[in-house]
Amino acid sequence: MGFLETEALVLRTYNLAEADKIVVCLTSASGLIRAVARGCRRLKNRFGAALEPFTLLNITCYQKENQELISLRQTEILKSNFSLAGNAETLTGLAYMGDLVIEFSPPYQSNDKLFRMVKACLNAIAQSPADQQAILRYFEIWLLKLEGFLPDIKRCAECHEIFDNSERVFIGSDLALRCRSCSQGMGQPLSNKLHTQLRATQKLAPYVFAQESRDIPAKIHREMAELTHQIIGRILEKQPRVRPTLQ
Ligand SMILES: [Zn+2]
C-alpha cells in the first residue's frame, strides 16, 4: 500500500497493546481499512477526538514493507458527528450501519460510491434523526446494491419484462423478483406500496427519500424492514466463511 491520503469515516475502534488503538475506517480511496493509531490512548496524543466513531476525516496512512499493519499518521477532522452520540437510538442505528459496512465490504477495495452513500446516509441522520428508520432502509438497499446482492427490482428475473406499477411482484427463495405469471404462485408477494418504496430508493437521495417516506403507512415500513432483514440474513448466513475477512 505504501502511502495513502484519503477521506475516511471511522466505523469502529478497539484497543491494542497499552497505548494504541486499531481504527477500522471506510475510505474513499481504499475501501475498508484497518490502521493502528499509535499512542492514541496516551493523555497527550496527536489524534484528539478524531477517532470517535462516525467522524469524517482526512487521513494520512503509511504501510512499511514487511509490516502487516497500516499506521495512521495524520488526521484532520472534516465533520465531527459527536452531537449524534447523545441519543442512544441514533447511536444504535449508526453502530448497525458500521457493522454492516464491515460485514459486506471487502477490505482494501476502493468503492467510492459506497463511501459517498454511507456519508450521505450519515448526513441525513444528522439532519433528521427522527427519520433514522427510513434512512436505514435506504442504506440497506444501497449497500446490497453496491455489493452486488440486490435483486433486480425493475424487471422480472424470468421474462425480463419491466414490472408494471399495478402488478403484484413475488420474491422467491432465491431472492429474485418475478411477475405473477413467472412466479407461478411461488414466493412471497410484495405489496405495490413496498415495491414503489424500493424503486424510490433508486431515484432519490437519502434525505429526500426519508422525507417522502413520512406519509407511508407503518405497515409498509415494517414490510420493508422485514424484507431487508430477510435478504441480509440470508446473505450473511451464506457468505461469512468465504467472505474476505479483515486481517
Ligand atoms: Zn415474468
Coordinates of N, CA and C and ligand atoms in Angstrom, one line a residue:
M1 N 0.8 -1.2 0.0 CA 0.0 0.0 0.0 C 0.9 1.3 0.0
G2 N 1.9 1.3 0.8 CA 2.8 2.5 0.8 C 2.1 3.6 1.5
F3 N 2.0 4.7 0.8 CA 1.4 5.9 1.4 C 0.0 6.1 0.9
L4 N -0.9 6.5 1.8 CA -2.3 6.7 1.4 C -2.8 8.0 2.1
E5 N -3.4 8.9 1.3 CA -4.1 10.0 1.8 C -5.5 10.0 1.3
T6 N -6.5 10.0 2.1 CA -7.8 9.9 1.7 C -8.8 10.4 2.7
E7 N -10.1 10.6 2.2 CA -11.2 10.9 3.1 C -11.6 9.6 3.8
A8 N -11.9 9.6 5.1 CA -12.3 8.4 5.8 C -13.3 8.6 6.8
L9 N -14.1 7.6 7.0 CA -15.2 7.6 8.0 C -14.8 6.5 9.1
V10 N -14.7 6.9 10.3 CA -14.3 6.0 11.4 C -15.5 5.1 11.7
L11 N -15.4 3.8 11.6 CA -16.5 2.9 11.9 C -16.5 2.3 13.3
R12 N -15.2 2.0 13.7 CA -15.1 1.2 14.9 C -13.7 1.3 15.4
T13 N -13.4 1.3 16.7 CA -12.0 1.3 17.2 C -12.0 0.2 18.3
Y14 N -10.8 -0.4 18.4 CA -10.6 -1.2 19.6 C -9.1 -1.1 20.0
N15 N -9.0 -1.4 21.3 CA -7.7 -1.2 21.9 C -6.7 -2.2 21.5
L16 N -5.4 -1.7 21.4 CA -4.3 -2.6 21.0 C -3.2 -2.3 21.9
A17 N -2.6 -3.3 22.5 CA -1.5 -3.1 23.5 C -1.9 -2.0 24.5
E18 N -0.9 -1.3 25.0 CA -1.2 -0.4 26.1 C -1.7 1.0 25.7
A19 N -1.2 1.5 24.6 CA -1.4 2.9 24.3 C -2.0 3.1 22.9
D20 N -2.3 2.0 22.2 CA -2.7 2.1 20.8 C -4.1 1.7 20.6
K21 N -4.6 2.0 19.4 CA -5.9 1.5 19.0 C -5.9 1.1 17.6
I22 N -6.7 0.1 17.2 CA -6.9 -0.2 15.8 C -8.2 0.6 15.4
V23 N -8.0 1.3 14.3 CA -9.2 2.1 13.8 C -9.6 1.4 12.5
V24 N -10.9 1.1 12.5 CA -11.5 0.5 11.2 C -12.2 1.6 10.5
C25 N -11.8 1.9 9.3 CA -12.4 3.1 8.6 C -12.9 2.6 7.2
L26 N -13.9 3.3 6.8 CA -14.3 3.2 5.4 C -13.7 4.4 4.7
T27 N -12.9 4.2 3.7 CA -12.2 5.3 3.0 C -12.7 5.4 1.6
S28 N -12.5 6.6 1.1 CA -12.9 6.9 -0.3 C -11.9 6.2 -1.3
A29 N -10.6 6.2 -1.0 CA -9.6 5.7 -1.9 C -9.4 4.2 -1.9
S30 N -9.6 3.6 -0.7 CA -9.1 2.2 -0.5 C -10.1 1.3 0.2
G31 N -11.4 1.8 0.2 CA -12.4 0.9 0.8 C -12.2 0.8 2.3
L32 N -12.5 -0.4 2.8 CA -12.4 -0.7 4.2 C -10.9 -0.9 4.6
I33 N -10.4 -0.2 5.6 CA -9.1 -0.4 6.0 C -9.0 -0.5 7.6
R34 N -7.9 -1.1 8.0 CA -7.7 -1.2 9.4 C -6.3 -0.5 9.7
A35 N -6.3 0.4 10.5 CA -5.0 1.1 10.7 C -4.7 1.2 12.2
V36 N -3.5 1.3 12.6 CA -3.2 1.4 14.0 C -2.8 2.9 14.3
A37 N -3.4 3.4 15.3 CA -3.2 4.8 15.8 C -2.3 4.6 17.0
R38 N -1.0 4.8 16.8 CA 0.0 4.6 17.9 C -0.1 5.7 18.9
G39 N -0.1 5.3 20.2 CA -0.1 6.3 21.2 C -1.4 7.1 21.5
C40 N -2.5 6.7 20.8 CA -3.7 7.5 20.9 C -4.4 7.4 22.2
R41 N -4.0 6.4 23.1 CA -4.6 6.4 24.4 C -3.8 7.1 25.4
R42 N -2.7 7.7 25.0 CA -1.9 8.5 26.0 C -2.7 9.8 26.1
L43 N -2.5 10.4 27.3 CA -3.2 11.7 27.6 C -2.9 12.7 26.5
K44 N -1.7 12.9 26.2 CA -1.3 13.8 25.1 C -1.1 13.0 23.9
N45 N -1.9 13.2 22.9 CA -1.7 12.5 21.6 C -2.2 13.3 20.5
R46 N -1.7 13.0 19.3 CA -1.9 13.8 18.1 C -3.3 13.6 17.5
F47 N -4.1 12.6 18.0 CA -5.3 12.3 17.3 C -6.5 13.1 18.0
G48 N -6.4 13.5 19.2 CA -7.5 14.2 19.9 C -8.8 13.4 19.8
A49 N -9.9 14.1 19.3 CA -11.2 13.5 19.2 C -11.5 12.9 17.8
A50 N -10.4 12.8 17.0 CA -10.6 12.4 15.6 C -11.0 10.9 15.5
L51 N -10.8 10.1 16.5 CA -11.0 8.6 16.3 C -12.4 8.2 16.9
E52 N -13.2 9.2 17.2 CA -14.6 8.9 17.7 C -15.3 8.3 16.5
P53 N -16.1 7.2 16.7 CA -16.8 6.6 15.6 C -17.7 7.6 14.9
F54 N -17.8 7.5 13.6 CA -18.6 8.3 12.7 C -18.0 9.7 12.5
T55 N -16.8 9.9 12.8 CA -16.1 11.2 12.5 C -15.6 11.1 11.1
L56 N -15.8 12.1 10.3 CA -15.3 12.2 8.9 C -14.0 12.9 8.9
L57 N -13.0 12.2 8.4 CA -11.6 12.7 8.5 C -10.9 12.7 7.1
N58 N -9.9 13.5 7.1 CA -8.9 13.3 6.1 C -7.7 12.6 6.8
I59 N -7.3 11.5 6.3 CA -6.3 10.7 7.0 C -5.0 10.5 6.1
T60 N -3.9 10.4 6.7 CA -2.7 10.0 6.0 C -2.2 8.7 6.7
C61 N -2.0 7.7 5.9 CA -1.5 6.4 6.5 C -0.3 6.0 5.7
Y62 N 0.4 5.1 6.4 CA 1.6 4.6 5.8 C 1.8 3.1 6.1
Q63 N 2.2 2.3 5.2 CA 2.4 0.9 5.4 C 3.8 0.6 5.0
K64 N 4.6 0.2 6.0 CA 6.0 -0.2 5.6 C 6.0 -1.6 5.0
E65 N 7.0 -1.8 4.2 CA 7.2 -3.1 3.6 C 7.4 -4.1 4.8
N66 N 7.0 -5.3 4.6 CA 7.1 -6.3 5.6 C 6.3 -6.1 6.9
Q67 N 5.5 -5.0 6.9 CA 4.7 -4.8 8.1 C 3.3 -5.0 7.7
E68 N 2.6 -5.8 8.6 CA 1.2 -6.1 8.2 C 0.3 -4.9 8.5
L69 N 0.5 -4.2 9.5 CA -0.4 -3.1 9.9 C -0.1 -1.8 9.2
I70 N -1.2 -1.2 8.9 CA -1.1 0.2 8.3 C -1.0 1.1 9.5
S71 N -0.2 2.1 9.4 CA 0.0 3.0 10.5 C -0.7 4.4 10.2
L72 N -1.6 4.8 11.1 CA -2.3 6.1 10.9 C -1.3 7.2 11.3
R73 N -1.0 8.1 10.4 CA -0.1 9.2 10.8 C -0.7 10.5 11.2
Q74 N -1.6 10.9 10.2 CA -2.2 12.2 10.5 C -3.7 12.2 10.3
T75 N -4.5 12.9 11.1 CA -5.9 13.0 10.9 C -6.3 14.5 11.0
E76 N -7.3 14.8 10.1 CA -7.8 16.1 10.2 C -9.4 15.9 10.2
I77 N -10.0 16.5 11.2 CA -11.5 16.3 11.3 C -12.2 17.2 10.2
L78 N -13.0 16.5 9.4 CA -13.8 17.3 8.4 C -15.2 17.5 9.0
K79 N -15.7 16.5 9.6 CA -17.0 16.7 10.3 C -17.1 15.7 11.5
S80 N -17.3 16.3 12.6 CA -17.4 15.5 13.8 C -18.9 15.2 14.0
N81 N -19.3 14.0 14.2 CA -20.7 13.7 14.4 C -21.0 13.4 15.9
F82 N -20.2 14.1 16.7 CA -20.2 13.9 18.2 C -21.6 14.2 18.7
S83 N -22.3 15.2 18.1 CA -23.7 15.6 18.6 C -24.6 14.4 18.5
L84 N -24.4 13.4 17.6 CA -25.3 12.3 17.5 C -25.1 11.3 18.6
A85 N -24.0 11.4 19.3 CA -23.7 10.4 20.3 C -24.6 10.5 21.5
G86 N -25.3 11.6 21.6 CA -26.1 11.8 22.8 C -27.4 11.0 22.8
N87 N -27.8 10.5 21.7 CA -29.1 9.8 21.6 C -28.8 8.3 21.4
A88 N -29.3 7.5 22.3 CA -29.0 6.1 22.3 C -29.5 5.4 21.1
E89 N -30.7 5.8 20.6 CA -31.3 5.1 19.5 C -30.5 5.5 18.2
T90 N -30.0 6.7 18.1 CA -29.2 7.1 17.0 C -27.9 6.3 17.0
L91 N -27.3 6.2 18.1 CA -26.0 5.5 18.3 C -26.2 4.1 17.8
T92 N -27.3 3.4 18.3 CA -27.5 2.0 17.9 C -27.7 1.9 16.3
G93 N -28.4 2.9 15.7 CA -28.5 2.9 14.3 C -27.2 3.0 13.6
L94 N -26.4 3.9 14.1 CA -25.1 4.2 13.4 C -24.2 2.9 13.6
A95 N -24.2 2.3 14.8 CA -23.4 1.2 15.0 C -23.8 0.0 14.1
Y96 N -25.1 -0.1 13.9 CA -25.6 -1.1 12.9 C -25.1 -0.8 11.5
M97 N -25.1 0.5 11.1 CA -24.6 0.8 9.8 C -23.1 0.4 9.7
G98 N -22.4 0.8 10.7 CA -20.9 0.4 10.7 C -20.7 -1.1 10.6
D99 N -21.5 -1.8 11.4 CA -21.3 -3.3 11.4 C -21.6 -3.9 10.0
L100 N -22.7 -3.4 9.4 CA -23.0 -3.9 8.1 C -21.9 -3.6 7.0
V101 N -21.4 -2.3 7.1 CA -20.4 -2.0 6.2 C -19.2 -2.9 6.3
I102 N -18.8 -3.2 7.6 CA -17.7 -4.0 7.9 C -18.0 -5.5 7.4
E103 N -19.2 -5.9 7.6 CA -19.6 -7.3 7.1 C -19.5 -7.4 5.6
F104 N -20.0 -6.4 4.9 CA -20.2 -6.5 3.5 C -19.0 -6.1 2.6
S105 N -18.2 -5.2 3.2 CA -17.1 -4.6 2.3 C -15.8 -5.4 2.3
P106 N -15.4 -5.9 1.1 CA -14.1 -6.5 1.1 C -13.0 -5.4 1.4
P107 N -12.0 -5.8 2.3 CA -11.0 -4.8 2.7 C -10.1 -4.4 1.5
Y108 N -9.7 -3.1 1.6 CA -8.7 -2.6 0.6 C -9.2 -2.6 -0.8
Q109 N -10.5 -2.5 -1.0 CA -11.1 -2.4 -2.4 C -11.9 -1.1 -2.5
S110 N -11.4 -0.3 -3.3 CA -12.0 1.1 -3.4 C -13.4 0.9 -3.9
N111 N -14.3 1.6 -3.3 CA -15.7 1.7 -3.7 C -16.2 3.1 -3.3
D112 N -15.9 4.0 -4.2 CA -16.2 5.4 -3.9 C -17.7 5.6 -3.8
K113 N -18.5 4.9 -4.6 CA -20.0 5.0 -4.5 C -20.5 4.6 -3.1
L114 N -19.9 3.5 -2.6 CA -20.3 3.1 -1.2 C -19.9 4.2 -0.2
F115 N -18.7 4.7 -0.4 CA -18.3 5.7 0.6 C -19.2 6.9 0.6
R116 N -19.6 7.4 -0.6 CA -20.5 8.5 -0.7 C -21.9 8.2 -0.2
M117 N -22.3 7.0 -0.5 CA -23.7 6.6 0.0 C -23.7 6.6 1.5
V118 N -22.7 6.0 2.2 CA -22.7 5.9 3.6 C -22.6 7.4 4.2
K119 N -21.8 8.2 3.6 CA -21.6 9.6 4.0 C -23.0 10.3 3.9
A120 N -23.7 10.1 2.8 CA -25.0 10.8 2.6 C -26.0 10.3 3.6
C121 N -26.0 9.0 3.9 CA -26.9 8.5 4.9 C -26.6 9.1 6.3
L122 N -25.4 9.1 6.6 CA -25.0 9.7 7.9 C -25.4 11.2 8.0
N123 N -25.2 11.9 7.0 CA -25.6 13.3 7.0 C -27.1 13.4 7.1
A124 N -27.8 12.5 6.4 CA -29.3 12.6 6.5 C -29.8 12.3 7.9
I125 N -29.1 11.3 8.6 CA -29.5 11.0 10.0 C -29.1 12.2 10.9
A126 N -28.0 12.9 10.6 CA -27.6 14.0 11.4 C -28.6 15.2 11.2
Q127 N -29.1 15.3 10.0 CA -30.1 16.4 9.7 C -31.4 16.1 10.3
S128 N -31.8 14.8 10.3 CA -33.1 14.5 10.7 C -33.2 13.1 11.5
P129 N -32.7 13.1 12.7 CA -32.6 11.9 13.5 C -33.9 11.1 13.6
A130 N -35.0 11.8 13.6 CA -36.3 11.1 13.7 C -36.6 10.2 12.5
D131 N -36.0 10.5 11.4 CA -36.2 9.7 10.1 C -35.2 8.5 10.0
Q132 N -34.6 8.2 11.1 CA -33.5 7.2 11.1 C -33.9 5.9 10.4
Q133 N -35.1 5.4 10.8 CA -35.5 4.1 10.3 C -35.6 4.1 8.8
A134 N -36.2 5.1 8.2 CA -36.3 5.2 6.8 C -34.9 5.3 6.1
I135 N -34.1 6.0 6.8 CA -32.7 6.2 6.2 C -31.9 4.8 6.3
L136 N -32.2 4.1 7.4 CA -31.5 2.8 7.5 C -32.0 1.8 6.4
R137 N -33.3 1.9 6.1 CA -33.8 1.0 5.0 C -33.1 1.4 3.7
Y138 N -33.0 2.7 3.4 CA -32.3 3.2 2.2 C -30.9 2.7 2.2
F139 N -30.2 2.8 3.3 CA -28.8 2.4 3.5 C -28.7 0.9 3.1
E140 N -29.6 0.1 3.7 CA -29.6 -1.4 3.5 C -29.7 -1.7 2.0
I141 N -30.7 -1.1 1.4 CA -31.0 -1.4 0.0 C -29.7 -1.0 -0.9
W142 N -29.1 0.1 -0.6 CA -28.0 0.6 -1.4 C -26.7 -0.2 -1.1
L143 N -26.6 -0.6 0.2 CA -25.4 -1.5 0.5 C -25.5 -2.8 -0.3
L144 N -26.7 -3.4 -0.3 CA -26.9 -4.6 -1.0 C -26.7 -4.4 -2.5
K145 N -27.1 -3.3 -3.0 CA -27.0 -3.0 -4.5 C -25.5 -2.8 -4.8
L146 N -24.8 -2.0 -4.0 CA -23.4 -1.7 -4.3 C -22.5 -2.9 -4.1
E147 N -22.9 -3.8 -3.3 CA -22.1 -5.0 -3.1 C -22.6 -6.2 -4.0
G148 N -23.5 -5.9 -4.8 CA -23.9 -6.8 -5.8 C -24.9 -7.9 -5.3
F149 N -25.7 -7.6 -4.3 CA -26.6 -8.6 -3.7 C -28.1 -8.2 -3.9
L150 N -28.3 -7.0 -4.4 CA -29.7 -6.6 -4.6 C -30.4 -7.2 -5.8
P151 N -31.5 -7.9 -5.6 CA -32.1 -8.5 -6.8 C -32.6 -7.3 -7.7
D152 N -32.8 -7.6 -9.0 CA -33.3 -6.6 -9.9 C -34.7 -6.2 -9.4
I153 N -34.9 -5.0 -9.1 CA -36.3 -4.6 -8.7 C -37.1 -3.9 -9.8
K154 N -36.5 -3.8 -11.0 CA -37.3 -3.2 -12.1 C -37.9 -4.2 -13.0
R155 N -37.2 -5.3 -13.2 CA -37.6 -6.3 -14.2 C -37.8 -7.7 -13.5
C156 N -38.7 -8.5 -14.1 CA -38.9 -9.9 -13.7 C -37.6 -10.7 -14.1
A157 N -37.1 -11.5 -13.1 CA -35.9 -12.2 -13.3 C -36.1 -13.3 -14.4
E158 N -37.3 -13.7 -14.7 CA -37.6 -14.7 -15.6 C -37.8 -14.2 -17.0
C159 N -38.8 -13.4 -17.2 CA -39.2 -12.9 -18.6 C -38.6 -11.6 -18.9
H160 N -38.0 -11.0 -17.9 CA -37.3 -9.7 -18.1 C -38.2 -8.5 -18.5
E161 N -39.5 -8.7 -18.3 CA -40.4 -7.6 -18.6 C -40.3 -6.6 -17.4
I162 N -40.4 -5.3 -17.7 CA -40.4 -4.3 -16.7 C -41.7 -4.4 -15.9
F163 N -41.5 -4.4 -14.6 CA -42.7 -4.5 -13.7 C -43.6 -3.3 -13.9
D164 N -44.9 -3.7 -14.0 CA -45.9 -2.6 -14.2 C -46.3 -2.2 -12.8
N165 N -46.6 -0.9 -12.6 CA -46.9 -0.4 -11.3 C -48.1 -1.1 -10.5
S166 N -49.0 -1.6 -11.3 CA -50.2 -2.2 -10.7 C -50.0 -3.7 -10.4
E167 N -49.0 -4.2 -10.9 CA -48.8 -5.7 -10.9 C -48.2 -6.2 -9.6
R168 N -48.6 -7.3 -9.1 CA -48.0 -7.9 -7.9 C -46.7 -8.5 -8.3
V169 N -45.7 -8.3 -7.4 CA -44.4 -8.9 -7.6 C -44.1 -9.9 -6.5
F170 N -43.4 -11.0 -6.8 CA -43.2 -12.0 -5.9 C -41.7 -12.2 -5.7
I171 N -41.2 -12.4 -4.5 CA -39.8 -12.6 -4.2 C -39.7 -14.1 -3.9
G172 N -38.8 -14.8 -4.6 CA -38.6 -16.2 -4.5 C -37.6 -16.6 -3.4
S173 N -37.4 -17.8 -3.1 CA -36.5 -18.3 -2.1 C -35.0 -18.0 -2.6
D174 N -34.9 -17.8 -3.9 CA -33.6 -17.4 -4.5 C -33.3 -15.9 -4.4
L175 N -34.3 -15.2 -3.8 CA -34.2 -13.7 -3.6 C -34.4 -13.0 -4.9
A176 N -34.9 -13.6 -6.0 CA -35.2 -12.9 -7.2 C -36.6 -12.5 -7.2
L177 N -36.9 -11.4 -7.9 CA -38.2 -10.9 -8.1 C -38.8 -11.3 -9.4
R178 N -40.1 -11.8 -9.3 CA -40.7 -12.3 -10.5 C -42.1 -11.8 -10.6
C179 N -42.6 -11.7 -11.9 CA -44.0 -11.3 -12.1 C -44.9 -12.4 -11.7
R180 N -46.2 -12.1 -11.6 CA -47.2 -13.1 -11.2 C -47.1 -14.4 -12.0
S181 N -47.1 -14.2 -13.4 CA -47.2 -15.4 -14.2 C -45.9 -16.3 -14.1
C182 N -44.7 -15.6 -14.0 CA -43.5 -16.4 -13.9 C -43.3 -17.0 -12.5
S183 N -43.8 -16.3 -11.5 CA -43.6 -16.9 -10.2 C -44.5 -18.1 -9.9
Q184 N -45.6 -18.3 -10.7 CA -46.5 -19.4 -10.6 C -46.9 -19.7 -9.2
G185 N -47.2 -18.6 -8.6 CA -47.8 -18.7 -7.2 C -46.7 -19.1 -6.2
M186 N -45.5 -19.2 -6.6 CA -44.4 -19.5 -5.6 C -43.8 -18.1 -5.1
G187 N -43.2 -18.2 -3.9 CA -42.6 -17.0 -3.4 C -43.5 -16.1 -2.6
Q188 N -43.0 -15.1 -2.1 CA -43.7 -14.2 -1.2 C -44.1 -12.9 -1.9
P189 N -45.4 -12.6 -1.8 CA -45.8 -11.4 -2.6 C -45.3 -10.1 -1.9
L190 N -44.9 -9.1 -2.7 CA -44.6 -7.8 -2.1 C -45.7 -6.9 -2.4
S191 N -46.1 -6.0 -1.5 CA -47.2 -5.1 -1.8 C -46.7 -4.1 -2.8
N192 N -47.7 -3.5 -3.5 CA -47.4 -2.5 -4.5 C -46.6 -1.3 -3.8
K193 N -47.1 -1.0 -2.7 CA -46.5 0.2 -2.0 C -45.1 -0.1 -1.6
L194 N -44.8 -1.3 -1.2 CA -43.4 -1.6 -0.9 C -42.5 -1.6 -2.1
H195 N -43.1 -2.2 -3.2 CA -42.3 -2.2 -4.4 C -42.0 -0.7 -4.9
T196 N -43.0 0.2 -4.7 CA -42.8 1.6 -5.1 C -41.7 2.2 -4.2
Q197 N -41.7 1.8 -2.9 CA -40.7 2.3 -1.9 C -39.3 1.8 -2.4
L198 N -39.2 0.6 -2.7 CA -37.9 0.0 -3.2 C -37.4 0.8 -4.4
R199 N -38.3 1.1 -5.3 CA -37.9 1.8 -6.5 C -37.5 3.3 -6.2
A200 N -38.2 3.8 -5.2 CA -37.9 5.2 -4.8 C -36.5 5.3 -4.3
T201 N -36.0 4.3 -3.6 CA -34.6 4.4 -3.1 C -33.6 4.6 -4.3
Q202 N -34.0 4.1 -5.4 CA -33.0 4.2 -6.6 C -33.0 5.5 -7.2
K203 N -34.0 6.3 -6.9 CA -34.2 7.6 -7.6 C -33.8 8.8 -6.7
L204 N -33.9 8.6 -5.4 CA -33.8 9.8 -4.5 C -32.6 9.7 -3.6
A205 N -32.2 10.9 -3.2 CA -31.1 11.0 -2.2 C -31.7 10.6 -0.8
P206 N -30.9 10.1 0.1 CA -31.5 9.5 1.4 C -32.4 10.5 2.1
Y207 N -31.9 11.7 2.2 CA -32.7 12.7 3.0 C -34.1 12.9 2.4
V208 N -34.1 13.0 1.1 CA -35.4 13.2 0.4 C -36.3 12.0 0.5
F209 N -35.6 10.8 0.3 CA -36.3 9.5 0.5 C -37.0 9.5 1.8
A210 N -36.3 9.8 2.9 CA -36.8 9.8 4.2 C -38.0 10.7 4.4
Q211 N -37.8 11.9 3.8 CA -38.9 12.9 4.0 C -40.2 12.4 3.3
E212 N -40.0 11.8 2.1 CA -41.1 11.3 1.3 C -41.7 10.1 1.9
S213 N -41.0 9.4 2.8 CA -41.5 8.2 3.4 C -42.3 8.5 4.7
R214 N -42.4 9.7 5.1 CA -43.1 10.0 6.3 C -44.6 9.7 6.2
D215 N -45.2 9.8 5.0 CA -46.6 9.6 4.9 C -46.9 8.1 4.6
I216 N -45.9 7.3 4.5 CA -46.1 5.9 4.2 C -46.7 5.2 5.4
P217 N -47.7 4.3 5.3 CA -48.2 3.6 6.5 C -47.1 2.8 7.2
A218 N -47.3 2.7 8.5 CA -46.3 2.0 9.3 C -46.2 0.5 8.9
K219 N -47.3 0.0 8.3 CA -47.3 -1.4 7.9 C -46.3 -1.6 6.7
I220 N -46.2 -0.6 5.9 CA -45.2 -0.7 4.7 C -43.8 -0.6 5.2
H221 N -43.6 0.3 6.2 CA -42.3 0.4 6.8 C -41.8 -0.9 7.4
R222 N -42.8 -1.5 8.1 CA -42.5 -2.9 8.7 C -42.2 -3.9 7.6
E223 N -43.0 -3.8 6.6 CA -42.8 -4.8 5.5 C -41.4 -4.6 4.8
M224 N -41.0 -3.4 4.7 CA -39.7 -3.1 4.1 C -38.6 -3.6 5.0
A225 N -38.7 -3.3 6.3 CA -37.7 -3.7 7.3 C -37.6 -5.2 7.3
E226 N -38.8 -5.9 7.2 CA -38.7 -7.4 7.2 C -38.0 -7.9 6.0
L227 N -38.3 -7.3 4.9 CA -37.7 -7.7 3.6 C -36.1 -7.6 3.6
T228 N -35.7 -6.4 4.0 CA -34.2 -6.2 4.0 C -33.6 -7.1 5.1
H229 N -34.2 -7.2 6.2 CA -33.7 -8.1 7.3 C -33.6 -9.5 6.7
Q230 N -34.6 -10.0 6.0 CA -34.6 -11.3 5.4 C -33.4 -11.5 4.4
I231 N -33.3 -10.5 3.5 CA -32.2 -10.6 2.5 C -30.8 -10.6 3.1
I232 N -30.6 -9.6 4.0 CA -29.3 -9.5 4.7 C -29.0 -10.8 5.5
G233 N -30.0 -11.3 6.2 CA -29.8 -12.5 7.0 C -29.4 -13.7 6.1
R234 N -30.1 -13.8 4.9 CA -29.8 -14.9 4.0 C -28.3 -14.8 3.5
I235 N -28.0 -13.6 3.1 CA -26.7 -13.4 2.5 C -25.5 -13.6 3.5
L236 N -25.7 -13.0 4.7 CA -24.6 -13.2 5.7 C -24.5 -14.6 6.2
E237 N -25.6 -15.3 6.2 CA -25.5 -16.7 6.6 C -24.8 -17.6 5.5
K238 N -25.0 -17.2 4.3 CA -24.4 -17.9 3.2 C -22.9 -17.6 3.0
Q239 N -22.6 -16.3 3.3 CA -21.3 -15.8 2.9 C -20.2 -15.8 3.9
P240 N -20.5 -15.8 5.2 CA -19.4 -15.5 6.1 C -18.1 -16.3 6.0
R241 N -18.2 -17.5 5.6 CA -16.9 -18.3 5.6 C -16.1 -18.0 4.3
V242 N -16.8 -17.6 3.3 CA -16.0 -17.3 2.1 C -15.7 -15.8 1.9
R243 N -16.4 -15.0 2.7 CA -16.1 -13.5 2.5 C -14.7 -13.2 3.0
P244 N -14.1 -12.3 2.2 CA -12.7 -11.9 2.7 C -12.8 -11.3 4.1
T245 N -12.0 -11.7 4.9 CA -12.0 -11.2 6.3 C -10.9 -10.2 6.5
L246 N -11.1 -9.3 7.5 CA -10.0 -8.4 7.8 C -8.9 -9.1 8.5
Q247 N -7.7 -8.7 8.2 CA -6.5 -9.3 8.7 C -6.5 -9.1 10.2
Ligands
ZN1 ZN -42.0 -12.6 -15.6

